[in-house]
Coordinates of C-alpha atoms and ligand atoms in Angstrom, one line a residue:
X63 CA -66.8 48.4 89.0
X64 CA -67.6 45.7 86.3
X65 CA -68.4 42.0 87.5
X66 CA -65.0 39.5 87.8
X67 CA -65.0 37.5 85.6
X68 CA -65.0 33.8 87.2
X69 CA -60.9 32.6 87.1
X70 CA -61.8 29.5 89.0
X71 CA -64.0 27.9 86.3
X72 CA -61.3 28.3 83.8
X73 CA -58.4 27.4 85.8
X74 CA -60.6 24.5 86.3
X75 CA -61.6 23.5 83.3
X76 CA -58.4 23.8 81.4
X77 CA -55.7 22.9 83.9
X78 CA -58.3 20.4 86.9
X79 CA -56.5 22.8 89.4
X80 CA -59.2 23.9 92.0
X81 CA -57.6 27.0 92.9
X82 CA -54.7 29.4 92.8
X83 CA -51.4 29.3 94.5
X84 CA -50.2 32.2 96.2
X85 CA -51.4 35.8 93.7
X86 CA -51.4 33.8 90.6
X87 CA -55.3 35.0 90.4
X88 CA -54.2 38.2 91.4
X89 CA -51.2 37.8 88.1
X90 CA -53.6 36.5 85.9
X91 CA -56.1 39.6 86.1
X92 CA -53.6 41.8 85.9
X93 CA -52.5 40.2 82.2
X94 CA -55.8 40.2 81.2
X95 CA -56.5 43.9 81.6
X96 CA -53.7 44.4 79.2
X97 CA -51.0 45.6 81.8
X98 CA -47.3 45.3 81.7
X99 CA -46.8 43.0 84.3
X100 CA -43.4 41.5 86.5
X101 CA -43.6 38.6 88.1
X102 CA -41.2 37.3 90.7
X103 CA -41.9 33.9 92.3
X104 CA -39.3 31.1 93.8
X105 CA -38.9 27.6 91.2
X106 CA -41.8 25.7 92.0
X107 CA -44.5 28.7 92.3
X108 CA -46.3 28.0 89.9
X109 CA -45.4 30.5 87.1
X110 CA -46.1 29.1 84.2
X111 CA -49.7 29.3 84.7
X112 CA -49.7 32.9 85.0
X113 CA -49.3 32.8 81.6
X114 CA -51.2 30.3 80.3
X115 CA -54.2 30.6 81.4
X116 CA -55.3 34.3 80.0
X117 CA -53.5 33.0 76.7
X118 CA -56.0 30.6 76.9
X119 CA -58.7 33.5 77.4
X120 CA -57.9 36.4 75.2
X121 CA -57.6 36.5 71.8
X122 CA -55.0 36.1 69.0
X123 CA -51.2 33.9 70.3
X124 CA -49.7 34.5 73.1
X125 CA -45.4 34.5 72.5
X126 CA -43.4 32.9 74.7
X127 CA -39.7 33.9 75.2
X128 CA -38.1 30.8 77.0
X129 CA -34.3 29.8 77.1
X130 CA -34.5 26.2 77.0
X131 CA -36.0 23.9 73.8
X132 CA -36.2 21.6 76.7
X133 CA -38.2 23.4 78.6
X134 CA -40.0 24.5 76.1
X135 CA -40.9 21.4 75.6
X136 CA -41.8 20.1 78.3
X137 CA -44.6 22.7 78.6
X138 CA -45.8 22.4 74.8
X139 CA -46.9 18.4 76.1
X140 CA -48.4 20.1 79.3
X141 CA -50.7 21.8 77.4
X142 CA -51.3 19.6 74.6
X143 CA -52.3 16.9 77.7
X144 CA -55.0 19.1 78.9
X145 CA -56.5 20.7 76.8
X146 CA -58.0 18.7 73.7
X147 CA -56.3 20.3 70.5
X148 CA -52.7 19.7 69.7
X149 CA -52.7 22.9 68.0
X150 CA -53.4 24.8 71.3
X151 CA -49.4 25.4 72.4
X152 CA -46.3 25.5 70.2
X153 CA -42.9 26.2 70.2
X154 CA -40.3 27.3 67.3
X155 CA -36.7 26.3 67.4
X156 CA -33.7 25.2 65.5
X157 CA -34.8 21.1 66.2
X158 CA -37.9 21.6 64.0
X159 CA -37.6 20.4 60.4
X160 CA -39.2 22.8 57.5
X161 CA -42.2 20.6 57.0
X162 CA -43.0 21.1 61.7
X163 CA -42.2 24.7 61.1
X164 CA -44.5 25.2 57.6
X165 CA -47.5 23.4 60.2
X166 CA -46.5 25.5 63.4
X167 CA -47.2 28.5 61.0
X168 CA -50.5 27.3 59.7
X169 CA -51.7 26.6 63.0
X170 CA -50.7 30.1 64.2
X171 CA -52.6 31.6 61.5
X172 CA -55.5 29.6 61.8
X173 CA -56.3 31.2 65.2
X174 CA -56.1 27.9 67.3
X175 CA -52.8 28.5 68.6
X176 CA -53.0 29.9 71.7
X177 CA -49.9 29.7 73.5
X178 CA -46.2 29.8 70.7
X179 CA -43.0 29.3 72.3
X180 CA -39.8 30.8 71.2
X181 CA -36.3 30.7 72.0
X182 CA -34.7 33.8 71.5
X183 CA -32.5 32.8 69.4
X184 CA -34.8 31.8 66.8
X185 CA -36.9 35.2 67.3
X186 CA -34.3 37.2 66.2
X187 CA -34.3 35.2 62.7
X188 CA -35.4 37.9 59.7
X189 CA -38.0 35.1 58.5
X190 CA -39.8 34.2 62.2
X191 CA -40.0 38.4 62.7
X192 CA -41.5 38.9 59.4
X193 CA -44.2 36.1 60.2
X194 CA -44.8 37.5 63.3
X195 CA -46.0 40.1 62.1
X196 CA -48.1 39.0 60.1
X197 CA -49.8 37.4 63.7
X198 CA -52.3 38.7 66.2
X199 CA -50.6 39.0 69.7
X200 CA -51.8 38.8 72.8
X201 CA -49.0 39.8 74.6
X202 CA -45.4 38.2 74.7
X203 CA -44.6 36.6 78.6
X204 CA -41.4 36.3 78.7
X205 CA -40.0 33.3 80.8
X206 CA -36.7 33.3 82.9
X207 CA -36.5 37.0 82.4
X208 CA -33.1 37.1 84.6
X209 CA -31.4 35.7 81.0
X210 CA -31.7 39.4 80.5
X211 CA -29.4 40.7 83.2
X212 CA -25.6 40.1 83.6
X213 CA -26.6 40.7 87.6
X214 CA -28.0 37.1 87.2
X215 CA -26.6 33.7 87.3
X216 CA -27.8 32.7 83.7
X217 CA -27.1 36.0 81.4
X218 CA -27.8 35.3 77.5
X219 CA -26.7 37.8 75.3
X220 CA -29.8 36.8 73.1
X221 CA -32.0 38.1 75.4
X222 CA -31.3 41.8 75.4
X223 CA -31.9 42.3 72.1
X224 CA -36.5 41.0 72.9
X225 CA -37.1 44.7 73.3
X226 CA -36.0 45.9 70.0
X227 CA -37.0 42.9 67.8
X228 CA -41.1 43.3 70.1
X229 CA -40.8 46.3 68.4
X230 CA -40.5 44.6 64.9
X231 CA -43.0 42.2 65.5
X232 CA -45.5 45.0 66.8
X233 CA -45.9 45.7 70.1
X234 CA -48.0 44.0 72.7
X235 CA -48.3 43.9 76.5
X236 CA -44.9 42.0 78.4
X237 CA -45.6 39.8 81.3
X238 CA -42.0 39.1 82.1
X239 CA -41.1 36.1 85.5
X240 CA -38.8 35.0 86.9
X241 CA -36.9 33.7 90.1
X242 CA -34.3 35.9 90.6
X243 CA -35.2 38.7 92.4
X244 CA -31.9 40.7 93.5
X245 CA -33.2 44.6 93.3
X246 CA -30.3 44.9 90.9
X247 CA -31.8 42.3 88.2
X248 CA -35.1 43.8 88.8
X249 CA -34.4 46.7 88.0
X250 CA -32.5 45.5 84.9
X251 CA -35.3 43.1 83.5
X252 CA -37.2 46.2 83.7
X253 CA -35.6 48.5 81.6
X254 CA -34.0 46.5 78.8
X255 CA -37.6 45.4 78.5
X256 CA -38.5 49.1 78.3
X257 CA -41.5 47.8 81.4
X258 CA -41.0 50.4 83.9
X259 CA -44.5 50.9 85.0
X260 CA -45.1 47.2 85.1
X261 CA -47.3 46.1 88.0
X262 CA -45.1 44.4 90.2
X263 CA -46.2 40.9 91.8
X264 CA -43.3 40.1 94.5
X265 CA -43.9 36.2 96.5
X266 CA -41.9 35.7 99.5
X267 CA -38.3 34.5 99.0
X268 CA -38.6 32.4 102.9
X269 CA -38.2 28.7 102.7
X270 CA -39.4 28.4 106.4
X271 CA -38.8 25.0 106.7
X272 CA -34.9 25.2 105.8
X273 CA -32.1 25.1 107.8
X274 CA -29.5 27.5 107.0
X275 CA -25.7 26.3 108.4
X276 CA -21.7 27.1 107.1
X277 CA -18.7 25.3 108.5
X278 CA -15.3 26.3 108.7
X279 CA -13.8 23.7 105.3
X280 CA -11.2 22.0 107.6
X281 CA -12.2 18.3 107.4
X282 CA -15.4 18.4 105.0
X283 CA -15.5 15.1 103.4
X284 CA -15.1 13.4 107.1
X285 CA -17.7 15.5 108.1
X286 CA -20.1 14.7 104.4
X287 CA -19.6 10.7 105.6
X288 CA -19.9 11.5 109.1
X289 CA -23.9 12.9 108.4
X290 CA -24.8 11.1 105.3
X291 CA -23.8 7.7 107.2
X292 CA -26.6 9.5 110.2
X293 CA -29.4 10.2 108.2
X294 CA -29.2 6.7 105.7
X295 CA -31.8 6.3 103.1
X296 CA -32.4 10.4 102.6
X297 CA -31.9 12.1 99.5
X298 CA -28.9 14.5 99.7
X299 CA -27.9 16.3 96.8
X300 CA -23.4 17.5 97.1
X301 CA -22.6 20.7 95.0
X302 CA -18.6 20.5 94.1
X303 CA -17.4 23.1 91.9
X304 CA -15.3 21.0 89.8
X305 CA -16.1 17.9 87.4
X306 CA -12.9 16.4 89.4
X307 CA -13.6 17.2 92.6
X308 CA -17.1 15.7 91.8
X309 CA -15.7 12.5 91.3
X310 CA -13.0 12.0 94.1
X311 CA -16.1 12.4 96.4
X312 CA -18.4 10.4 94.6
X313 CA -15.4 7.8 94.5
X314 CA -14.6 8.3 98.2
X315 CA -18.8 8.0 99.6
X316 CA -19.3 4.9 97.6
X317 CA -15.7 3.7 99.0
X318 CA -17.3 4.2 102.5
X319 CA -20.2 1.7 101.5
X320 CA -22.6 5.1 100.6
X321 CA -25.0 5.1 97.5
X322 CA -23.9 7.9 95.6
X323 CA -23.2 8.8 92.2
X324 CA -21.7 11.2 90.2
X325 CA -23.2 14.4 87.3
X326 CA -21.4 16.7 85.7
X327 CA -21.6 17.7 81.9
X328 CA -18.2 16.3 81.5
X329 CA -19.5 12.9 81.7
X330 CA -21.6 11.7 78.2
X331 CA -25.1 12.4 78.0
X332 CA -26.2 9.2 78.8
X333 CA -24.5 8.6 82.0
X334 CA -25.8 11.6 82.9
X335 CA -29.3 10.6 82.1
X336 CA -29.3 7.6 83.7
X337 CA -27.2 8.8 87.2
X338 CA -30.0 11.8 87.4
X339 CA -32.8 9.0 86.8
X340 CA -31.4 6.2 89.8
X341 CA -31.1 9.7 91.4
X342 CA -34.7 11.1 91.1
X343 CA -36.6 6.8 91.8
X344 CA -33.9 6.1 94.6
X345 CA -32.0 3.5 93.4
X346 CA -28.9 5.6 95.1
X347 CA -29.5 8.0 98.5
X348 CA -26.8 10.8 97.3
X349 CA -26.2 12.6 93.9
X350 CA -22.5 14.6 93.8
X351 CA -22.4 17.1 91.6
X352 CA -21.5 20.7 89.6
X353 CA -23.9 23.2 89.3
X354 CA -25.4 21.8 85.8
X355 CA -27.6 20.0 87.9
X356 CA -31.2 20.8 89.2
X357 CA -32.2 22.5 86.5
X358 CA -35.7 21.7 86.0
X359 CA -35.9 18.8 88.7
X360 CA -38.4 19.0 90.7
X361 CA -37.7 15.9 93.1
X362 CA -39.8 16.6 96.2
X363 CA -38.2 15.3 98.7
X364 CA -34.6 16.4 99.4
X365 CA -33.9 16.9 102.7
X366 CA -30.2 17.4 102.2
X367 CA -27.9 19.6 100.2
X368 CA -24.3 20.3 100.8
X369 CA -21.9 22.6 99.3
X370 CA -18.7 21.2 99.2
X371 CA -17.3 24.3 97.6
X372 CA -19.1 27.6 98.2
X373 CA -21.0 28.6 95.2
X374 CA -20.4 32.4 93.3
X375 CA -22.9 33.8 94.2
X376 CA -26.1 34.1 96.6
X377 CA -28.1 34.0 94.0
X378 CA -26.7 30.3 93.3
X379 CA -26.7 29.5 97.1
X380 CA -30.5 30.3 97.0
X381 CA -31.5 28.4 93.9
X382 CA -29.0 25.6 94.8
X383 CA -29.9 25.4 98.6
X384 CA -33.9 25.5 97.4
X385 CA -33.8 22.3 95.7
X386 CA -34.2 21.1 99.5
X387 CA -37.2 20.3 101.5
X388 CA -39.6 21.0 98.1
X389 CA -42.7 19.4 99.5
X390 CA -42.7 21.8 102.8
X391 CA -40.7 18.8 104.9
X392 CA -37.3 18.9 106.6
X393 CA -34.7 20.6 104.8
X394 CA -30.9 21.1 105.6
X395 CA -28.5 23.6 103.7
X396 CA -25.1 23.1 104.9
X397 CA -22.6 24.8 102.8
X398 CA -18.7 24.4 104.0
X399 CA -16.7 28.0 103.5
X400 CA -13.2 28.8 103.5
X401 CA -11.8 32.0 102.4
X402 CA -9.1 30.3 100.1
X403 CA -12.1 28.7 97.8
X404 CA -12.6 32.4 97.2
X405 CA -9.0 33.5 96.4
X406 CA -8.8 30.2 94.0
X407 CA -13.0 31.4 92.4
X408 CA -11.1 35.5 92.2
X409 CA -8.0 33.7 90.3
X410 CA -10.3 31.9 87.6
X411 CA -12.1 35.4 87.1
X412 CA -8.6 36.9 85.8
X413 CA -8.8 37.2 82.6
X414 CA -12.2 37.8 81.4
X415 CA -13.4 40.9 80.4
X416 CA -13.3 43.8 83.6
X417 CA -16.5 44.5 83.3
X418 CA -17.3 40.9 84.2
X419 CA -14.4 40.2 86.7
X420 CA -15.8 43.7 88.5
X421 CA -19.4 41.4 88.4
X422 CA -17.9 38.4 89.3
X423 CA -15.4 40.4 92.7
X424 CA -18.7 41.9 94.0
X425 CA -21.1 38.6 93.6
X426 CA -18.1 37.5 95.5
X427 CA -18.2 39.9 98.7
X428 CA -21.9 39.0 99.0
X429 CA -20.8 35.5 99.3
X430 CA -18.2 35.8 102.1
X431 CA -20.4 38.4 103.8
X432 CA -23.1 35.9 104.2
X433 CA -20.5 33.0 105.4
X434 CA -19.0 35.2 107.6
X435 CA -21.5 36.8 109.0
X436 CA -22.6 36.0 112.9
X437 CA -26.4 37.7 111.6
X438 CA -29.4 35.7 110.9
X439 CA -28.6 33.9 107.9
X440 CA -32.3 33.8 106.8
X441 CA -32.3 37.7 107.4
X442 CA -29.1 38.5 105.1
X443 CA -30.4 35.8 102.5
X444 CA -33.8 37.8 102.2
X445 CA -32.4 41.4 102.3
X446 CA -30.3 40.4 99.7
X447 CA -33.5 39.1 97.6
X448 CA -34.6 42.8 99.1
X449 CA -36.8 41.0 101.4
X450 CA -37.0 42.2 105.4
X451 CA -37.2 39.2 108.3
X452 CA -38.2 41.2 110.9
X453 CA -37.9 38.1 113.0
X454 CA -35.2 38.4 115.8
X455 CA -34.5 34.9 115.5
X456 CA -35.5 32.5 113.3
X457 CA -34.8 29.2 114.7
X458 CA -33.3 27.4 111.8
X459 CA -29.6 28.9 111.2
X460 CA -26.7 28.0 112.9
X461 CA -26.6 31.8 113.4
X462 CA -29.5 31.6 115.9
X463 CA -29.3 28.8 117.3
X464 CA -26.0 28.4 118.5
X465 CA -24.7 32.6 118.8
X466 CA -20.7 32.5 117.9
X467 CA -17.8 34.2 117.3
X468 CA -16.5 35.0 113.2
X469 CA -14.9 32.5 112.2
X470 CA -11.9 33.9 110.4
X471 CA -13.0 37.8 110.1
X472 CA -13.9 40.7 108.2
X473 CA -10.5 40.5 107.2
X474 CA -11.3 38.7 104.2
X475 CA -13.9 41.1 102.6
X476 CA -11.6 43.9 103.5
X477 CA -9.2 42.8 100.7
X478 CA -11.7 41.3 97.8
X479 CA -12.6 45.1 98.4
X480 CA -9.1 46.4 97.8
Ligands
ADP700 P1 -42.4 27.5 88.3 O1 -41.5 28.0 86.5 O2 -42.6 29.3 88.9 O3 -41.0 27.3 88.8 P2 -44.4 26.0 87.5 O4 -45.2 26.7 86.5 O5 -43.2 24.7 86.3 O6 -43.4 26.7 88.6 O7 -45.1 24.6 88.6 C1 -44.7 24.1 89.6 C2 -46.0 22.9 89.4 O8 -47.0 23.5 90.6 C3 -46.1 22.3 88.4 O9 -46.2 20.9 88.2 C4 -47.5 23.3 88.2 O10 -48.5 22.3 87.3 C5 -48.2 23.3 89.6 N1 -48.7 24.3 90.0 C6 -48.8 25.3 89.2 N2 -50.1 26.6 89.9 C7 -50.4 25.3 90.3 C8 -52.0 25.5 90.9 N3 -53.3 26.6 91.0 N4 -52.3 24.1 91.7 C9 -51.9 23.5 91.8 N5 -50.4 23.2 90.9 C10 -50.3 24.2 90.6
MG701 MG1 -40.9 28.6 85.0

């Protein structure tokens, strides 16, 4: 065996951290070896470092494919803050001027740039492909890799073109990263990127500090008001499916003396940003939102996540409840379930392409099974992510704490399957 490089030294020097989180170190060693790598790690686990550190250490430039311009900009700014050289990280996307693009290309060509973030739309542009053919590429990192899969919660068709474009630009190892861990999505990603032989690094998706509960949706608004009044000052996110419900519920809470604001994609950008900030800086305790809220939000002390409506998939449910208790402290996840809501969701799907409907239906069936089960919710949720939970009781879900009869029976599932 050759002597192992002291990665901690590199970590400290480049990022100021004293130790690695989870299995970051093994992942980084694997990337440094030039292997294809597949990383499944929950949000907040520290995926970015798994490609940032090796990119700094390896010869050439790492191409990072990332879906959101805002996330890209944050990451590049963060990288620049750590280092001395502004040219160490750049992004290439539709927001740049011609002059800025010229600067990026100059820095990349000179070898200064170790990380080049590219949106998939920009990657498909012929001029960029031609440019990248002239670049020495250390590896490709595909962040938010679930965007490749129709089974993921954020499917983006451009992501499916990544592999053919890599073939055009020039092959190099690929590291794919995601927090969307269902076995179907994983299979899809590896197949589409052509990295079936990749080394797979999978962290546990269990969140021991989260409590899961499903309540029959009878008098949800009243129960929510009661719960919030019993927990004054605690940060809470309430998810609703429709913008209309978001506004109604936020108003109702305010009328009842609760400091709450609304958030959905139909509001103008300034109001949305202001409401988000008021929640982050604790001028209000409660944000009532559609799923538009939360991408990239890192408020560590959210104590309660309520689903006024059941989400369209367990994947979404896991991501949204996952915003509770990021700091490791208490996190209560309460969802209100009624089979009528599921039927509504099913109705919304009509008119969509058949294949999409089939996927949507399957995802709904899994959601119903979760809502109606009398088994441990944690066990079911983790099973959904391909993970076995072997404890008899998790002591932190309604079914483990208060075993009960199923409240709507299995009829519902049977109708859906038909
Ligand atoms: P993910 O992409 O998995 O959601 P990020 O890469 O955004 O996670 O990292 C989440 C947070 O963890 C960031 O604030 C990052 O700076 C921090 N972090 C990452 N690695 C370490 C580490 N080894 N030590 C301390 N903090 C870390
Ligand atoms: Mg990330």
